[in-house]
mmCIF file of the C-alpha atoms, coordinates in Angstrom:
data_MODEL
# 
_entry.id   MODEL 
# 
loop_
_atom_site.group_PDB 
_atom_site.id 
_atom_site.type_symbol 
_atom_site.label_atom_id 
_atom_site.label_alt_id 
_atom_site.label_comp_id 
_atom_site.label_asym_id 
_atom_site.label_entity_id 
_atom_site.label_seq_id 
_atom_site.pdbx_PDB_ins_code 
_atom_site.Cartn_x 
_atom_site.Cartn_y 
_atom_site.Cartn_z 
_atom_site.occupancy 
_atom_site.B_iso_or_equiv 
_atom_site.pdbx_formal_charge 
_atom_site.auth_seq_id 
_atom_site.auth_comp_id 
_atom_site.auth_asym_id 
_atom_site.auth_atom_id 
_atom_site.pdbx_PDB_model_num 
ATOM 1   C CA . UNK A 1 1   ? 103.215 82.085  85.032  1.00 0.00 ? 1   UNK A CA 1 
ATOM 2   C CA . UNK A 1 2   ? 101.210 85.223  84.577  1.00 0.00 ? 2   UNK A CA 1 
ATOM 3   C CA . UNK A 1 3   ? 101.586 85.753  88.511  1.00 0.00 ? 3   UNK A CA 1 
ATOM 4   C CA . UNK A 1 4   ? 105.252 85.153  88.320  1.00 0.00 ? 4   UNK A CA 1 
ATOM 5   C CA . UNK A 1 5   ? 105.514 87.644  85.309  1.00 0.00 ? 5   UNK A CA 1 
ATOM 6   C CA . UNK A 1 6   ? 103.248 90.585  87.280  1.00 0.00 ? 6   UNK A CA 1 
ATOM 7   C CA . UNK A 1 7   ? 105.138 90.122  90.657  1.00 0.00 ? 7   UNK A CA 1 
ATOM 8   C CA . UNK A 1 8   ? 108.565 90.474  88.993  1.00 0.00 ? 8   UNK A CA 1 
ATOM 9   C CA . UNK A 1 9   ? 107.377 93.630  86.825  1.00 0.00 ? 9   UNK A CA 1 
ATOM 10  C CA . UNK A 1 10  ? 105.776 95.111  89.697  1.00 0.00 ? 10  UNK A CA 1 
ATOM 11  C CA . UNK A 1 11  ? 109.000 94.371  92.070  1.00 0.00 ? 11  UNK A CA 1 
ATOM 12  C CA . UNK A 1 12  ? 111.428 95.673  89.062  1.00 0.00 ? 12  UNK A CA 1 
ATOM 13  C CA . UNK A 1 13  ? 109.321 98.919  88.952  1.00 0.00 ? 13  UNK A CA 1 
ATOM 14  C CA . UNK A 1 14  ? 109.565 99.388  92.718  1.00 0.00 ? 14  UNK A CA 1 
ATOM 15  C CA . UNK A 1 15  ? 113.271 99.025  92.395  1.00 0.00 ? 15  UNK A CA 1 
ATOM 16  C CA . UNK A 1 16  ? 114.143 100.643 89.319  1.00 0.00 ? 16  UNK A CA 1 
ATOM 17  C CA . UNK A 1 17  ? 112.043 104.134 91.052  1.00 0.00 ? 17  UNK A CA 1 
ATOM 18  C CA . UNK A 1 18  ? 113.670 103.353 93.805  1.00 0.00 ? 18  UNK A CA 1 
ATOM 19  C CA . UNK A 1 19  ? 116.963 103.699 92.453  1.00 0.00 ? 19  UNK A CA 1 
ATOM 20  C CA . UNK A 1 20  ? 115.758 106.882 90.393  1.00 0.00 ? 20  UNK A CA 1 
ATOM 21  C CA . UNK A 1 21  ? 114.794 108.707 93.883  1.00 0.00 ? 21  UNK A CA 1 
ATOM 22  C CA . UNK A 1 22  ? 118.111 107.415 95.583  1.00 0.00 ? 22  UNK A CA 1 
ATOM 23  C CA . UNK A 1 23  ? 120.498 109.162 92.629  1.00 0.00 ? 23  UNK A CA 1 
ATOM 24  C CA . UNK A 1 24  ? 118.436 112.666 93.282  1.00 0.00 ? 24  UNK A CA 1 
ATOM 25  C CA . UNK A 1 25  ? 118.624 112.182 96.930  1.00 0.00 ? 25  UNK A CA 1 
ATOM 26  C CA . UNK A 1 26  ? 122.318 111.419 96.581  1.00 0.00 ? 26  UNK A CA 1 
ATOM 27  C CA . UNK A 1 27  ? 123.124 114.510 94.524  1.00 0.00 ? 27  UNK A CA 1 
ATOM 28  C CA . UNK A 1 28  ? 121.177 116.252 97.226  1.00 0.00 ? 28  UNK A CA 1 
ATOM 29  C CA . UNK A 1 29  ? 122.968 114.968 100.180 1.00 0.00 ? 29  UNK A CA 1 
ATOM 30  C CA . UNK A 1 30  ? 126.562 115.800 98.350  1.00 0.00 ? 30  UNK A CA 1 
ATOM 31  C CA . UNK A 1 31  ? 124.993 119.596 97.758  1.00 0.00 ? 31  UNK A CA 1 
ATOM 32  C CA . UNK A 1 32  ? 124.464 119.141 101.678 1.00 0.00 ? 32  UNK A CA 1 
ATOM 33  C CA . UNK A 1 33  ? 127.259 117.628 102.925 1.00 0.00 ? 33  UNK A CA 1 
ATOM 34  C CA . UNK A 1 34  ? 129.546 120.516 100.755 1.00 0.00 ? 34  UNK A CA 1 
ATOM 35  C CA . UNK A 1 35  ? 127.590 123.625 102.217 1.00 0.00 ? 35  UNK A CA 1 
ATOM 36  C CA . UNK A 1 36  ? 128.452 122.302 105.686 1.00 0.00 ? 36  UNK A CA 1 
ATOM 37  C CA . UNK A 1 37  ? 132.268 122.013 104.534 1.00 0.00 ? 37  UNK A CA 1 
ATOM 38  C CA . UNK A 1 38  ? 132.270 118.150 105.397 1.00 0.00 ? 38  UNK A CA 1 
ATOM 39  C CA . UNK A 1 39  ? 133.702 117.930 101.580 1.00 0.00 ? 39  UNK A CA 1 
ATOM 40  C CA . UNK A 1 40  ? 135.342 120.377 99.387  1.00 0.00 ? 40  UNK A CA 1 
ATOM 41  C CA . UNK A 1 41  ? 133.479 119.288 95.961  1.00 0.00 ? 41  UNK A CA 1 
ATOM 42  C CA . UNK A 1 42  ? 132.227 116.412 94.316  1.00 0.00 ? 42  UNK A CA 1 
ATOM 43  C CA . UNK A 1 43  ? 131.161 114.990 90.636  1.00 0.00 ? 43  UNK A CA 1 
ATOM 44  C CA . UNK A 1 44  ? 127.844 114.361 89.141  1.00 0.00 ? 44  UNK A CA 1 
ATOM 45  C CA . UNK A 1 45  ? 127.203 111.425 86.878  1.00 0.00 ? 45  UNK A CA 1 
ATOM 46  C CA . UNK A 1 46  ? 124.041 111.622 85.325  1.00 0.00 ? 46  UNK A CA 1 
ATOM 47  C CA . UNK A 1 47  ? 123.179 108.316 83.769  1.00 0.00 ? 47  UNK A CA 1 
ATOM 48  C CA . UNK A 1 48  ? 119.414 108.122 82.150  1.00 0.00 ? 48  UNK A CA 1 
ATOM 49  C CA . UNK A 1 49  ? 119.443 104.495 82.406  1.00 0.00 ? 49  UNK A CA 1 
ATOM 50  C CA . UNK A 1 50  ? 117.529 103.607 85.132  1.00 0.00 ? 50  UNK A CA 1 
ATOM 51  C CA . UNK A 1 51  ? 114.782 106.127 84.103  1.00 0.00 ? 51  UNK A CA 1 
ATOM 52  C CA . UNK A 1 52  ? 114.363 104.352 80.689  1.00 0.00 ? 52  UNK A CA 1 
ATOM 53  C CA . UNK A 1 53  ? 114.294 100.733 82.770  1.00 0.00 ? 53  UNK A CA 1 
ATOM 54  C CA . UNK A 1 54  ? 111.136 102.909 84.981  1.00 0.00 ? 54  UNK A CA 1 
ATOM 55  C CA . UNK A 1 55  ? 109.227 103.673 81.864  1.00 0.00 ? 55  UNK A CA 1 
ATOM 56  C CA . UNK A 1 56  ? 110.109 100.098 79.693  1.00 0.00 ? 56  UNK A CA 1 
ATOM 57  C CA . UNK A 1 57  ? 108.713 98.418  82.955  1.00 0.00 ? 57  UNK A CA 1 
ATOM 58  C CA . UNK A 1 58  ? 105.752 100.786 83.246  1.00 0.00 ? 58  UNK A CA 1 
ATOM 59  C CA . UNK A 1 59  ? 104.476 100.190 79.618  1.00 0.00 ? 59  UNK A CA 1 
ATOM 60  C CA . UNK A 1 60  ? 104.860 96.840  79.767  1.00 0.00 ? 60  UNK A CA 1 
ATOM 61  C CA . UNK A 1 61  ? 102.955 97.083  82.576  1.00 0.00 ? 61  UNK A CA 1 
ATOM 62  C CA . UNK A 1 62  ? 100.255 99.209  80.995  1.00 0.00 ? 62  UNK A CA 1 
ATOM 63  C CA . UNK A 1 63  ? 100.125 96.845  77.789  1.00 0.00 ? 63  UNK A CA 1 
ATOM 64  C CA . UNK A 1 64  ? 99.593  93.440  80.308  1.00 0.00 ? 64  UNK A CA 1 
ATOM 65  C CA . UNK A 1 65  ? 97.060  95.281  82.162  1.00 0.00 ? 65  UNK A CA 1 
ATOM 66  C CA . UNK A 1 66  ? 95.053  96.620  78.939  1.00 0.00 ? 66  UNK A CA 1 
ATOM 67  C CA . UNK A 1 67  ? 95.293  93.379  77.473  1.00 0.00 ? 67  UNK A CA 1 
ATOM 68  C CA . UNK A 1 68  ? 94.008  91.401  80.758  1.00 0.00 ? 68  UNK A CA 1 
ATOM 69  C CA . UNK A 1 69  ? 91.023  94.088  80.551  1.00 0.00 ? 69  UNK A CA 1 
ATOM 70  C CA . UNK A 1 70  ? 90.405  92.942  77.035  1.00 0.00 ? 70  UNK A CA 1 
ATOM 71  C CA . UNK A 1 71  ? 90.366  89.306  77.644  1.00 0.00 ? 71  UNK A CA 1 
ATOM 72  C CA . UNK A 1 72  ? 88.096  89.940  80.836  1.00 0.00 ? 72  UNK A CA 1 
ATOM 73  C CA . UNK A 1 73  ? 85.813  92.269  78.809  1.00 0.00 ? 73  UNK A CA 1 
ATOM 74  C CA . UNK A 1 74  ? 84.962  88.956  76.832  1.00 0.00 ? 74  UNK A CA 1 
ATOM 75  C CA . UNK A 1 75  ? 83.921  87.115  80.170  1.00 0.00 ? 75  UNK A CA 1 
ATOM 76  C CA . UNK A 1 76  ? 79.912  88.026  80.660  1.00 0.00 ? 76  UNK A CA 1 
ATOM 77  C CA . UNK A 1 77  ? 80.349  87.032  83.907  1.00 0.00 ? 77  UNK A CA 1 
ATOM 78  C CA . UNK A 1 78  ? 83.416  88.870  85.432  1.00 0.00 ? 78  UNK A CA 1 
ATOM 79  C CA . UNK A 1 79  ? 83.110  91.503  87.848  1.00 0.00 ? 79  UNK A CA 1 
ATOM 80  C CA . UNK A 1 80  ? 85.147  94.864  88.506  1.00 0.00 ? 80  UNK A CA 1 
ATOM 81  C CA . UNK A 1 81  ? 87.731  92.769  90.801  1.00 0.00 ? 81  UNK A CA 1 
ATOM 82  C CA . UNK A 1 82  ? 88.518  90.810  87.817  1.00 0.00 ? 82  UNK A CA 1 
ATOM 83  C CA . UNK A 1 83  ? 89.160  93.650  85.812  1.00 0.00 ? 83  UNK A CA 1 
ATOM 84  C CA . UNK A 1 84  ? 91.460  95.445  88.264  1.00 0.00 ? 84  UNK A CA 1 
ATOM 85  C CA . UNK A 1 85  ? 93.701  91.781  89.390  1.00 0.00 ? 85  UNK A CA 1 
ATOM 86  C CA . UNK A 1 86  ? 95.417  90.360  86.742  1.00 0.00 ? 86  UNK A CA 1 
ATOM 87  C CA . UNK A 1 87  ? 96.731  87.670  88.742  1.00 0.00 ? 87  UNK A CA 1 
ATOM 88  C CA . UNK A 1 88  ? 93.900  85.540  89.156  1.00 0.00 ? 88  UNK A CA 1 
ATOM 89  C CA . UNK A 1 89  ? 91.476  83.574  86.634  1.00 0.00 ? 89  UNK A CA 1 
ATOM 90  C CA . UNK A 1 90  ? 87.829  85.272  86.651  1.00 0.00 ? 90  UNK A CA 1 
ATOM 91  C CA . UNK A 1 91  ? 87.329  81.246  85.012  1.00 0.00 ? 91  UNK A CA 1 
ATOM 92  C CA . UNK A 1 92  ? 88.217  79.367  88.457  1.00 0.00 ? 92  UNK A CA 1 
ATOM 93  C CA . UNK A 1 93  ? 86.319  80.139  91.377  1.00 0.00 ? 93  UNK A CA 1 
ATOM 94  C CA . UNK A 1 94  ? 88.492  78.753  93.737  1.00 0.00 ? 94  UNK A CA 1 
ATOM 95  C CA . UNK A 1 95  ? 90.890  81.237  92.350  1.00 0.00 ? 95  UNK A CA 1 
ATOM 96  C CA . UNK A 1 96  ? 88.921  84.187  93.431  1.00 0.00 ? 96  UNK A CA 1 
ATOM 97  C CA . UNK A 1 97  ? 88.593  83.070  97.766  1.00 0.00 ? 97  UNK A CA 1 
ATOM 98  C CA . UNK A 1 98  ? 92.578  82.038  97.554  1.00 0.00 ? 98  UNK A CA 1 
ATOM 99  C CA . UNK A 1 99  ? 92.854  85.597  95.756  1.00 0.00 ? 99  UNK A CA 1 
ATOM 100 C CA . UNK A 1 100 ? 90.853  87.203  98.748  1.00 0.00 ? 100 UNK A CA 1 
ATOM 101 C CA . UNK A 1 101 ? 92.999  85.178  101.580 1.00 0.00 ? 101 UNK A CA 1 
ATOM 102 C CA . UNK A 1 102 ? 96.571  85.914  99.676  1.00 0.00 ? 102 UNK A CA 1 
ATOM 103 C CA . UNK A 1 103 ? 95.306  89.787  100.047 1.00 0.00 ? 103 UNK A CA 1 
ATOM 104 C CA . UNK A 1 104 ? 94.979  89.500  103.732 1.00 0.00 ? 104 UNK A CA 1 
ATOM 105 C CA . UNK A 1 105 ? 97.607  87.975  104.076 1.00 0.00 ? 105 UNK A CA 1 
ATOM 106 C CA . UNK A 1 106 ? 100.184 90.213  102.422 1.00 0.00 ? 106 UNK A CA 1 
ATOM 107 C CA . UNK A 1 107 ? 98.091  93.109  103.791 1.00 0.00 ? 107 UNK A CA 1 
ATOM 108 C CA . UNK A 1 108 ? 99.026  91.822  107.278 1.00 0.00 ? 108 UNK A CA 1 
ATOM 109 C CA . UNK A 1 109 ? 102.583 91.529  106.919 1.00 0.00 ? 109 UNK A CA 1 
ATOM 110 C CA . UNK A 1 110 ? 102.793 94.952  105.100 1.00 0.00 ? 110 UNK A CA 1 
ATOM 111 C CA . UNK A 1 111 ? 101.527 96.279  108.197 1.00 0.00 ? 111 UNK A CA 1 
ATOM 112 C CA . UNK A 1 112 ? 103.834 94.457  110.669 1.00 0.00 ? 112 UNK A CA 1 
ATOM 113 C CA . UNK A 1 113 ? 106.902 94.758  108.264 1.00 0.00 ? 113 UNK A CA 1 
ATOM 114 C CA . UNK A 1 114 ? 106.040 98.602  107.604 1.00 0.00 ? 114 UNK A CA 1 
ATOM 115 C CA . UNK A 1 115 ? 105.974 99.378  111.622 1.00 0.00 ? 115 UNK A CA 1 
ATOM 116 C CA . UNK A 1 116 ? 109.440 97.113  111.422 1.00 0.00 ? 116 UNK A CA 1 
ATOM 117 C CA . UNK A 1 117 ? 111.167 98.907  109.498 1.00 0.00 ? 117 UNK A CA 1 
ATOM 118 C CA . UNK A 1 118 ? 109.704 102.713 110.047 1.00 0.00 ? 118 UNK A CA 1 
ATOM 119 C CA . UNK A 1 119 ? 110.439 101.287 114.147 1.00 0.00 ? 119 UNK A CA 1 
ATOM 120 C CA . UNK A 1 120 ? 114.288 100.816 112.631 1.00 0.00 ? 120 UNK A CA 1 
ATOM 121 C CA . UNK A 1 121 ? 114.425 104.741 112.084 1.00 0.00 ? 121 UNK A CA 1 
ATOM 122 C CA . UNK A 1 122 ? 114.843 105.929 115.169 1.00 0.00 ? 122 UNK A CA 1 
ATOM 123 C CA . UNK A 1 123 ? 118.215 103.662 115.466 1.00 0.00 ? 123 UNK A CA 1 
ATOM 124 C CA . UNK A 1 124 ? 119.793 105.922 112.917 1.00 0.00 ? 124 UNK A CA 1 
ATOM 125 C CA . UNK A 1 125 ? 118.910 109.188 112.902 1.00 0.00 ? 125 UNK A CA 1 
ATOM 126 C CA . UNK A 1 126 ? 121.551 111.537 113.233 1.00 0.00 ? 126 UNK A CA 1 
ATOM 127 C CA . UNK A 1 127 ? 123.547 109.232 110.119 1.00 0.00 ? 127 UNK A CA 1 
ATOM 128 C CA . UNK A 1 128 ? 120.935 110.320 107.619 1.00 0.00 ? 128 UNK A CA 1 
ATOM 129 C CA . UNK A 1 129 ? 123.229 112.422 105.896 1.00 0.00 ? 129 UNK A CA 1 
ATOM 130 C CA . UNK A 1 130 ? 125.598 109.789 105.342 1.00 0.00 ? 130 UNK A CA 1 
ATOM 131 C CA . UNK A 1 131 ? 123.424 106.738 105.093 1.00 0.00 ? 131 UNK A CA 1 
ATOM 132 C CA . UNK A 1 132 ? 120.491 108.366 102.734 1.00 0.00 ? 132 UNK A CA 1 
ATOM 133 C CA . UNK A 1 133 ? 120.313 104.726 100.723 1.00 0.00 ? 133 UNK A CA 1 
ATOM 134 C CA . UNK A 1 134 ? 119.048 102.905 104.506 1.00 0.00 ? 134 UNK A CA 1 
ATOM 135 C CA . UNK A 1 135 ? 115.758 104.976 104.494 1.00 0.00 ? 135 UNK A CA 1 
ATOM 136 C CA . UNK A 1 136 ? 115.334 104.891 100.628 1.00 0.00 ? 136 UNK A CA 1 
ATOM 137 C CA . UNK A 1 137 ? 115.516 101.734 99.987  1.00 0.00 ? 137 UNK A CA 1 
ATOM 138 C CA . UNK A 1 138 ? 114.003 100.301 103.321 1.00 0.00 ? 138 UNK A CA 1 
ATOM 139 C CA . UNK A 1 139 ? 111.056 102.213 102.386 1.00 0.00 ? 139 UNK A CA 1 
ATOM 140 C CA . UNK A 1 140 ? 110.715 100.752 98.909  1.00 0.00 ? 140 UNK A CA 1 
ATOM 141 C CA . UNK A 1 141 ? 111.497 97.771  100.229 1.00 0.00 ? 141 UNK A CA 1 
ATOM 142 C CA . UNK A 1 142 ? 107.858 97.765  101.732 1.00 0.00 ? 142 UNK A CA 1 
ATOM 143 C CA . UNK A 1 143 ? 105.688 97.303  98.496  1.00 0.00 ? 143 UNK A CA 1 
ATOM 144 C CA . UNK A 1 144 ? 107.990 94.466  97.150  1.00 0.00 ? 144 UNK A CA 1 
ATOM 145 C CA . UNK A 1 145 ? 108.190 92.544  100.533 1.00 0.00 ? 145 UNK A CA 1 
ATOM 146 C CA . UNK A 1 146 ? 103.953 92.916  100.245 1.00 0.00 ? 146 UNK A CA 1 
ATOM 147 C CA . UNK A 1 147 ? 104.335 91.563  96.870  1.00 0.00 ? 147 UNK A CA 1 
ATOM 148 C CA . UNK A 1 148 ? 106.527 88.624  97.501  1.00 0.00 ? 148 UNK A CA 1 
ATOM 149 C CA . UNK A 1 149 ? 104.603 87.466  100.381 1.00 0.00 ? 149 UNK A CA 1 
ATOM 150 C CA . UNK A 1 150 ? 100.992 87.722  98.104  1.00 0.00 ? 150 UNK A CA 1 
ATOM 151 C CA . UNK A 1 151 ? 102.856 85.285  95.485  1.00 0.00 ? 151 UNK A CA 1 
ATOM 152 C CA . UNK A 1 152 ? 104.315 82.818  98.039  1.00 0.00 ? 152 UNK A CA 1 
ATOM 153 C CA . UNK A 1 153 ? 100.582 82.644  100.299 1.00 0.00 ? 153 UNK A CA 1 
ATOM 154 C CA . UNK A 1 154 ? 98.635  82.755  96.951  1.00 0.00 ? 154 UNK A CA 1 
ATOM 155 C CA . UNK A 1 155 ? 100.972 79.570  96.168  1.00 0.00 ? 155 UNK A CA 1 
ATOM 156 C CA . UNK A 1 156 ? 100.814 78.155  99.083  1.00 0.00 ? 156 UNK A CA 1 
ATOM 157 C CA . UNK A 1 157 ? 96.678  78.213  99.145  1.00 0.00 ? 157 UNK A CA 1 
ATOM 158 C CA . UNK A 1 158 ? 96.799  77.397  95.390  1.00 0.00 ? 158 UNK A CA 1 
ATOM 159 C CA . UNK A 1 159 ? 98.656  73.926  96.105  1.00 0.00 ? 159 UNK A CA 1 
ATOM 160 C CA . UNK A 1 160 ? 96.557  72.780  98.674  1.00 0.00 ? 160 UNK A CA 1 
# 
């Protein structure tokens, strides 16, 4: 459950800055797309929503690592890796190896996915200006794909 609970949080933090950077960028590209006389003027909504979302997530983050620290600092026999992932049990030693494989794993298809999608670019870029949320988004896509495919392999070792 804890896994489930860090992979979402981690995801939703991804998204929610995601969606922060994409409003800026938008305002940006309307700024753009006036000075070039594509559009003669435009309206800015400025909604602090997603920003409070980004820091909720983030201190709830904070507050489940600080606590994980504190449970580990009880351990005498947990070492620094323990300290830093909260997803696995310092108690189970299988736990740790399946931990180390999942890593790999994920690491592996971040790198394939990553040359994917950066690859994907060069398809589009003279519509930057008016497809700014493809490279955005694409781009945070990268950490949460990495973090759905660590939960699914470290599943997938786990049940065998």
């Amino acid at each position: 459950m804890r896994l489930y609970l860090t992979i979402i949080m981690r995801s939703l933090l991804y998204v929610s800055l995601g969606i922060m950077v994409y409003n800026s960028v938008r305002v940006e590209q309307q700024f753009e797309l006036l000075g070039r006389g594509y559009i003669d003027g435009f309206s800015v909504n400025i909604d602090n929503m997603v920003g409070h979302i980004f820091i909720g997530i983030t201190i709830i983050l904070v507050i489940m690592n600080v606590i994980h620290l504190l449970f580990m600092g009880k351990n005498k026999q947990a070492k620094m890796e323990d300290y830093i992932l909260p997803e696995y049990d310092a108690s189970d030693e299988r736990s740790v190896e399946i931990t180390g494989k999942a890593v790999r794993f994920a690491f592996a298809f971040i790198l394939l996915y990553s040359f994917l999608i950066l690859g994907s670019y060069m398809f589009i870029p003279n519509y930057f200006l008016d497809y700014v949320w493809y490279p955005m988004f694409t781009t945070a896509s990268i950490p949460i794909v990495g973090l759905i495919f660590y939960l699914i392999s470290f599943k997938v070792l786990y049940s065998r």
